[in-house]
Coordinates of C-alpha atoms and ligand atoms in Angstrom, one line a residue:
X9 CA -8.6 -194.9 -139.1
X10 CA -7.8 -190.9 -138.9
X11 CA -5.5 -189.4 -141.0
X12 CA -3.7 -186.3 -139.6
X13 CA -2.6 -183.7 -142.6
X14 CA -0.6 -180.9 -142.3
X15 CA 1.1 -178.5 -144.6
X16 CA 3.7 -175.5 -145.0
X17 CA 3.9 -173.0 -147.7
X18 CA 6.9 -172.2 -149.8
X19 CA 8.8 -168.9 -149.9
X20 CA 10.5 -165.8 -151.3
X21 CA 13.1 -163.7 -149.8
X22 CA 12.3 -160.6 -151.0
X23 CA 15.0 -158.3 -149.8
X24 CA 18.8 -159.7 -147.4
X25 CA 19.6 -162.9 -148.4
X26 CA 23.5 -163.9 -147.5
X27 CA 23.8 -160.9 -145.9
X28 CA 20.9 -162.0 -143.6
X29 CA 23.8 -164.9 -142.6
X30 CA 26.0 -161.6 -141.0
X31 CA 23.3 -160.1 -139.1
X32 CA 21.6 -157.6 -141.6
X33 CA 17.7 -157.5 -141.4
X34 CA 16.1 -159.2 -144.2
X35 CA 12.6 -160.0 -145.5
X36 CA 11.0 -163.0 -146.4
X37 CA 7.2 -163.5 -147.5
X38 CA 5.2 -166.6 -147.6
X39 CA 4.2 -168.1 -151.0
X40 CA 0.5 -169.7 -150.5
X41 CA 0.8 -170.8 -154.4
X42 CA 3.1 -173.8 -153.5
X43 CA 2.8 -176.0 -150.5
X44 CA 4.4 -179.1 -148.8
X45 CA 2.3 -181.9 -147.2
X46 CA 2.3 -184.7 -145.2
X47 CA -0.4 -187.4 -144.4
X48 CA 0.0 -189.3 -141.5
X49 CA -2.4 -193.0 -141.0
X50 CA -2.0 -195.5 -138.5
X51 CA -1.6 -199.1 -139.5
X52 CA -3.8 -201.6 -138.0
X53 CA -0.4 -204.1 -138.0
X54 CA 2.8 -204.2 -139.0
X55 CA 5.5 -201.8 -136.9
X56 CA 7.3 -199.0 -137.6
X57 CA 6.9 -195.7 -140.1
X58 CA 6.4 -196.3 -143.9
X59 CA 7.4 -193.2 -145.6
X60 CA 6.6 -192.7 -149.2
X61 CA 7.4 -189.4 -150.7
X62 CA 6.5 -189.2 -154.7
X63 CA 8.7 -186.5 -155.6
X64 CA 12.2 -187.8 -154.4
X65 CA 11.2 -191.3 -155.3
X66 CA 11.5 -192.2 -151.7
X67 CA 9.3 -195.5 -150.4
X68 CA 11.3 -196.4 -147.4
X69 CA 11.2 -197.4 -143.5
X70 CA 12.2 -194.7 -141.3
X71 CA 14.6 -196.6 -139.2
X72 CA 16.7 -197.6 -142.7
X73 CA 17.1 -194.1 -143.6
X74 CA 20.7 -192.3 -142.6
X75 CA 20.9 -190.5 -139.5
X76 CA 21.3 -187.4 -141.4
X77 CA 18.6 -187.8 -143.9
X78 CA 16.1 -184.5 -143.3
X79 CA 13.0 -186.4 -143.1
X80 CA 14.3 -189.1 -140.5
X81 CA 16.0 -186.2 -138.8
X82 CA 12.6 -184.0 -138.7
X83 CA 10.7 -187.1 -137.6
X84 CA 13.3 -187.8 -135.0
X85 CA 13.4 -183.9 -133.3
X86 CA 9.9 -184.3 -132.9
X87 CA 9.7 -187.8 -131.1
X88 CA 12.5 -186.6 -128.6
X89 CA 10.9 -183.2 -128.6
X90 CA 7.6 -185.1 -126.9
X91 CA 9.4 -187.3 -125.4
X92 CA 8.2 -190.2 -127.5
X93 CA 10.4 -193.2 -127.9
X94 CA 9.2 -194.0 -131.6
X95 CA 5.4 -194.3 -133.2
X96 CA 3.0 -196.4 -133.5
X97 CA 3.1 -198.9 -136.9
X98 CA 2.0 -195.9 -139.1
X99 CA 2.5 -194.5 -143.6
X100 CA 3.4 -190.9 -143.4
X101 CA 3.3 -189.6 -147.3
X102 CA 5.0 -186.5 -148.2
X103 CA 4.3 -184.2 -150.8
X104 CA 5.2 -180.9 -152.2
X105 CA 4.2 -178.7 -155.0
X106 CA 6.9 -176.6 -154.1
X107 CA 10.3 -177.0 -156.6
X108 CA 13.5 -178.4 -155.3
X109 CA 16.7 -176.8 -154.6
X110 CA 15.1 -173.4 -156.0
X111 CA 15.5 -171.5 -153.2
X112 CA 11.2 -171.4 -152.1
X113 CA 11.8 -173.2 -149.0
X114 CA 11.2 -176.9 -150.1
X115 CA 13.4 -178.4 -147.6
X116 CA 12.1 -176.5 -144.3
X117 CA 8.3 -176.9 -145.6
X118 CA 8.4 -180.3 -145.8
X119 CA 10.3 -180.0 -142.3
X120 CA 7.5 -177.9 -140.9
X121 CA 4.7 -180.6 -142.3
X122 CA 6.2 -183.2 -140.8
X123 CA 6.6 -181.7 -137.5
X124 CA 3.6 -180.6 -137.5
X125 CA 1.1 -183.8 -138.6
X126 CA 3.7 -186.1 -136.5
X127 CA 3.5 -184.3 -133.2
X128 CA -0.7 -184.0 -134.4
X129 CA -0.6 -187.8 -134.6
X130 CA 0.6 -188.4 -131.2
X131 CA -2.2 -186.1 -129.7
X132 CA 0.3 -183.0 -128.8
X133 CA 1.0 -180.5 -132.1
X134 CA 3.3 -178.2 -131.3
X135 CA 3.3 -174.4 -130.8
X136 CA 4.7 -172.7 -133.6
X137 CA 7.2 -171.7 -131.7
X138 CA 8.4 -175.4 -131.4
X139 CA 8.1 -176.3 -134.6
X140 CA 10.2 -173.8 -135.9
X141 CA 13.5 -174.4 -133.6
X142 CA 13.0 -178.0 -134.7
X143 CA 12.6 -177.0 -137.9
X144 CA 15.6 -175.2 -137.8
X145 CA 17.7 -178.0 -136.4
X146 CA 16.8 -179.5 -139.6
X147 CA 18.2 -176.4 -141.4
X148 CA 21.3 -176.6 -140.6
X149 CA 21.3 -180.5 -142.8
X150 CA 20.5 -178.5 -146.0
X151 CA 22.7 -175.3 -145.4
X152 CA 25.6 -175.7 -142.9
X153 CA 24.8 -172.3 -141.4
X154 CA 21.1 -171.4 -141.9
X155 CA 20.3 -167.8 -140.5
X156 CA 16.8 -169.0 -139.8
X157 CA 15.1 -166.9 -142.2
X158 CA 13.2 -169.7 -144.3
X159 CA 12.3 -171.5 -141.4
X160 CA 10.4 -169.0 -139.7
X161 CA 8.4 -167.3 -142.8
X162 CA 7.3 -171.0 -143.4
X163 CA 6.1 -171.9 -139.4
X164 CA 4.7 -168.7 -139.4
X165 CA 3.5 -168.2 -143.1
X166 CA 3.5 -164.6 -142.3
X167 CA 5.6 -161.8 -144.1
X168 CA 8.8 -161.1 -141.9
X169 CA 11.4 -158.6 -141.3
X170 CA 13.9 -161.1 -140.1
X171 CA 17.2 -160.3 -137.9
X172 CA 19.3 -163.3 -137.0
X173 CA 18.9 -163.9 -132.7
X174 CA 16.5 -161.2 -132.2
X175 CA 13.0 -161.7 -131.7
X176 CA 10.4 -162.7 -134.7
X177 CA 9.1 -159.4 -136.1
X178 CA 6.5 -159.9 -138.4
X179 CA 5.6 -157.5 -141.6
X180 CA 2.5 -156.2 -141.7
X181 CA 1.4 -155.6 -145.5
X182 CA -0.9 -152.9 -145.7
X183 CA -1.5 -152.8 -149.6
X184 CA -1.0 -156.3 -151.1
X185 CA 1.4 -156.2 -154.4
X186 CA 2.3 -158.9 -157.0
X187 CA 5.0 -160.7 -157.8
X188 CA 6.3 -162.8 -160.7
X189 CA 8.6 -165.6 -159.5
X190 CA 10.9 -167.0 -162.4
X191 CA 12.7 -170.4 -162.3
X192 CA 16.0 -170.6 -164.3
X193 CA 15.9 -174.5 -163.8
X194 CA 19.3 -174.1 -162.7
X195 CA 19.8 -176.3 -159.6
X196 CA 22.5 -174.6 -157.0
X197 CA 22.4 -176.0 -153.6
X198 CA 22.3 -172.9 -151.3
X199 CA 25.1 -174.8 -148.5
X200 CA 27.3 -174.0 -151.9
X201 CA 26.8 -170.2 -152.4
X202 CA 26.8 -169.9 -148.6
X203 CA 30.2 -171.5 -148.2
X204 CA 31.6 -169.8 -151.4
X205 CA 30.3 -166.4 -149.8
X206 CA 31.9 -167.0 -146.5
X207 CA 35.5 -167.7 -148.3
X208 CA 35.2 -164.7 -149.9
X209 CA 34.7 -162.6 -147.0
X210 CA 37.2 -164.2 -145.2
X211 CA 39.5 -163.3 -147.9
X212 CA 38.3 -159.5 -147.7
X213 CA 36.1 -158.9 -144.8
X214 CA 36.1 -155.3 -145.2
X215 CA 34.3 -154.9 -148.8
X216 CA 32.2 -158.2 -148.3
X217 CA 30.8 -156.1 -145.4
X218 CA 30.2 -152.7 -147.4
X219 CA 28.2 -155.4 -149.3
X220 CA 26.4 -156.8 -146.2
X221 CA 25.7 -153.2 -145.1
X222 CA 24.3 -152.1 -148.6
X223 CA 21.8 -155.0 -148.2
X224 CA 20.8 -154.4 -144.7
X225 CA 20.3 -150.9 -145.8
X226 CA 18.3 -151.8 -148.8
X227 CA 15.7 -153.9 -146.7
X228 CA 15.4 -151.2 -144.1
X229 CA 14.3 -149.1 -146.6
X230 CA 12.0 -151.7 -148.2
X231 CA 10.7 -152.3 -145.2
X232 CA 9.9 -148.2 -144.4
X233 CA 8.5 -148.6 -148.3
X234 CA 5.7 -151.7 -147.4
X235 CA 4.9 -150.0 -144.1
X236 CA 4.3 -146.8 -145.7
X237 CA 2.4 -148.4 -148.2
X238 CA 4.7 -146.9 -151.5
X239 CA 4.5 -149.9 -153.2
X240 CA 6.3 -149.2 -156.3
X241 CA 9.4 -148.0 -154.7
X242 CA 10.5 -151.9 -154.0
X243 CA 11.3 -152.1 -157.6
X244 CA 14.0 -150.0 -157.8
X245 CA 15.6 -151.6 -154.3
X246 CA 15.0 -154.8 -156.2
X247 CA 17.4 -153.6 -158.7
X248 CA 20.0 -152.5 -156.2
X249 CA 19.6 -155.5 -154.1
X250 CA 20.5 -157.7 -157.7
X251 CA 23.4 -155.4 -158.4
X252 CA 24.9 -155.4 -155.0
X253 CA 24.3 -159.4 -155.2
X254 CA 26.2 -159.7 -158.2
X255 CA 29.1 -158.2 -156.9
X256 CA 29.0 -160.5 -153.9
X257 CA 29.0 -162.9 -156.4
X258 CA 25.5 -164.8 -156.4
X259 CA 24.3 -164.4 -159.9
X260 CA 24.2 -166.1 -162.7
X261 CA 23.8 -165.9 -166.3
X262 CA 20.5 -167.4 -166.4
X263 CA 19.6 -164.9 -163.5
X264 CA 21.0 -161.8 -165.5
X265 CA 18.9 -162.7 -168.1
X266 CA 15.7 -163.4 -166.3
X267 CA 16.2 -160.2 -164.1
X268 CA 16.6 -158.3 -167.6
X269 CA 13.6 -159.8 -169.2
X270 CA 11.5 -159.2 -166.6
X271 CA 12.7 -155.4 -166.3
X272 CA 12.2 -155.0 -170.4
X273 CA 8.8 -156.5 -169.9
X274 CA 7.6 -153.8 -167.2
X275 CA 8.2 -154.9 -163.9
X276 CA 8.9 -152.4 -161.5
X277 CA 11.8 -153.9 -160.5
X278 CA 13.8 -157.3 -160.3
X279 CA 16.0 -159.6 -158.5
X280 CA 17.4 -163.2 -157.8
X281 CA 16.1 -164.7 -154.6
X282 CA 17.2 -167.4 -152.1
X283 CA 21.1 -168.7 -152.4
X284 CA 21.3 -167.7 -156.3
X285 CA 23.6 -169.0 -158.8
X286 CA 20.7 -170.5 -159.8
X287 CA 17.1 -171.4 -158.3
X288 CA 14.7 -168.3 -158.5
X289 CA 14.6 -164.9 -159.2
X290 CA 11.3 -162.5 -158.6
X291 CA 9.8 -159.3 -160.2
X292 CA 7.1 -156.9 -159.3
X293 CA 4.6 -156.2 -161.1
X294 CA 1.1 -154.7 -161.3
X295 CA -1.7 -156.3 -162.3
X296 CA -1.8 -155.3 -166.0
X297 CA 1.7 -157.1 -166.6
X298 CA 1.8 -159.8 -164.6
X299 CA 0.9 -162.2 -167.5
X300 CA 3.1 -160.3 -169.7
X301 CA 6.4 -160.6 -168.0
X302 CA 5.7 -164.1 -166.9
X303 CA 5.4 -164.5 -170.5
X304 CA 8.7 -162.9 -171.1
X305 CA 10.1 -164.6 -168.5
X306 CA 9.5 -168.2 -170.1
X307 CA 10.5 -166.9 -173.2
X308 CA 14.4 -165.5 -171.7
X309 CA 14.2 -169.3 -170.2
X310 CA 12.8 -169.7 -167.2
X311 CA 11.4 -173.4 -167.0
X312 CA 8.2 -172.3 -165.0
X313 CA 6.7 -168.8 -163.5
X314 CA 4.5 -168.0 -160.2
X315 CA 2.3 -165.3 -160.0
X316 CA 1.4 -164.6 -156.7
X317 CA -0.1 -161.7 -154.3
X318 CA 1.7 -160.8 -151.4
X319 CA -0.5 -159.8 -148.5
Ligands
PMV512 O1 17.0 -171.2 -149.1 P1 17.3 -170.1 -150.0 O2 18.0 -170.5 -151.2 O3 16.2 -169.2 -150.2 O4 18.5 -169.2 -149.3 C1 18.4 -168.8 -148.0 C2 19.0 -167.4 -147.9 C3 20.4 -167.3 -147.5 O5 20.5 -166.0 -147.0 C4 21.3 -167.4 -148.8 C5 20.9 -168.3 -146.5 C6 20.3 -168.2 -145.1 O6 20.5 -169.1 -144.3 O7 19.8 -167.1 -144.8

């Protein structure tokens, strides 16, 4: 009986986040480290979809999860998507090396691998294109109002320079760098910071948006940086990205002190990443220091550290 696997990589938001959610560019670059996966098997009898997913302690039948349970909800875009009134008697098993609620893009990989190995399964996988509005449909579950940014650096698992509602402009990286991702271990569901962002521009609109416009800024010339191939000048914007975060109000203690850390330690620069208040933050780094401000990093805290190439 053939098994149909596919998989999704996690994610870092390098540069943007939240003010990515008002229309300023961001960038976001795939993280090939960590990956979702799901295994899809016909049964010989029986009916309907067993899902079993190890990490969320999940061994269930589709039709008895909640409608707005991501997994059914995934499973369900793609069915309608093709057209397919429901699937053959089959297990589909989902896993993930990828951390929860730490802003790397658990929740739309696992989307992504689903999409993909169901709509493999019924002999029609979808273009990326497809997968990643469906994907994003499930987005909106986990974040209320997703810009889209995780979404599409996971379908595409390219680097992208990423404006809500305009086209999908991909990154080219001309000289690969490193970068150490740090976990805090704090858990912050990114619908939270997003909500608690948008009350506080509503409550004053015009500094949130000298923020929003700082960031934009900040990733345009990140961008410029990476296409020029100067490297080393992301540090610094990494530090100005954090600071202007902070005063938008998406730091944390634990972030402070892992940003810090990793700056003492000799990155070139360092920030939070994702929805913050807790989740991950990320430093580059050259080669020679990698190890050591992963190091310092575990020792400031953090409850696990990524070192990975972006290229
Ligand atoms: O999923 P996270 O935690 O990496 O956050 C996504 C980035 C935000 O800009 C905070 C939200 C969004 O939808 O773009």
């Amino acid at each position: 009986m053939p098994a149909y696997t596919a998989s999704a990589p996690g994610k870092v938001i390098l540069f943007g986040e939240h003010a990515v959610v008002y229309g300023q560019p961001a960038i976001a670059v795939p993280v090939l480290d960590v990956q979702a996966k799901a295994i899809i098997r016909a049964r010989p009898t029986g009916e309907g979809i067993n899902l079993i997913a190890p990490e969320i302690s999940l061994h269930n039948q589709y039709k008895h999860l909640p409608l707005d349970d991501a997994i059914a909800l995934a499973i369900r875009l793609t069915l309608d998507q093709l057209k397919v009134p429901e699937l053959p008697a089959c297990t589909l098993i989902i896993s993930s090396t990828i951390p929860l609620a730490a802003g790397l893009g658990s929740g739309a990989a696992v989307s992504v691998a689903i999409i993909r190995a169901v709509s493999r399964f019924l002999g029609h996988l979808l273009p990326d294109e497809t997968v990643n509005k469906l994907a994003f449909e499930v987005e909106k579950l986990h974040h209320g109002t997703p810009s889209g940014i995780d979404n599409t650096v996971i379908t595409f698992s390219k680097p992208v320079y990423f404006v809500k509602g305009e086209p999908i402009a991909m990154l080219e990286i001309k000289l690969p760098f490193m970068l150490v991702i740090g976990d805090t271990g704090v858990i912050c569901p990114t619908s939270v910071t997003v909500r608690d962002v948008r009350a506080a521009y509503d409550a004053d609109p015009g500094r949130y948006e000298t923020y929003f416009d700082l960031c934009g800024r900040i990733a345009g010339k990140a961008a410029s940086s990476i296409r020029d191939k100067r490297n080393p000048a992301l540090g610094p914007l990494m530090n100005d990205n954090h600071q202007v975060l902070q005063q938008i109000g998406v730091s944390s203690p634990e972030l402070d002190t892992l940003v810090d850390a990793a700056r003492n330690a000799g990155a070139l620069g360092a920030k939070l990443s994702g929805g913050g208040r807790g989740g991950n933050m990320i430093a580059l780094v050259e080669p020679h220091t990698a190890e050591n401000v992963a190091a310092a990093l575990r020792e400031a805290g953090a409850v696990n550290t990524i070192i990975t190439t972006v290229r």
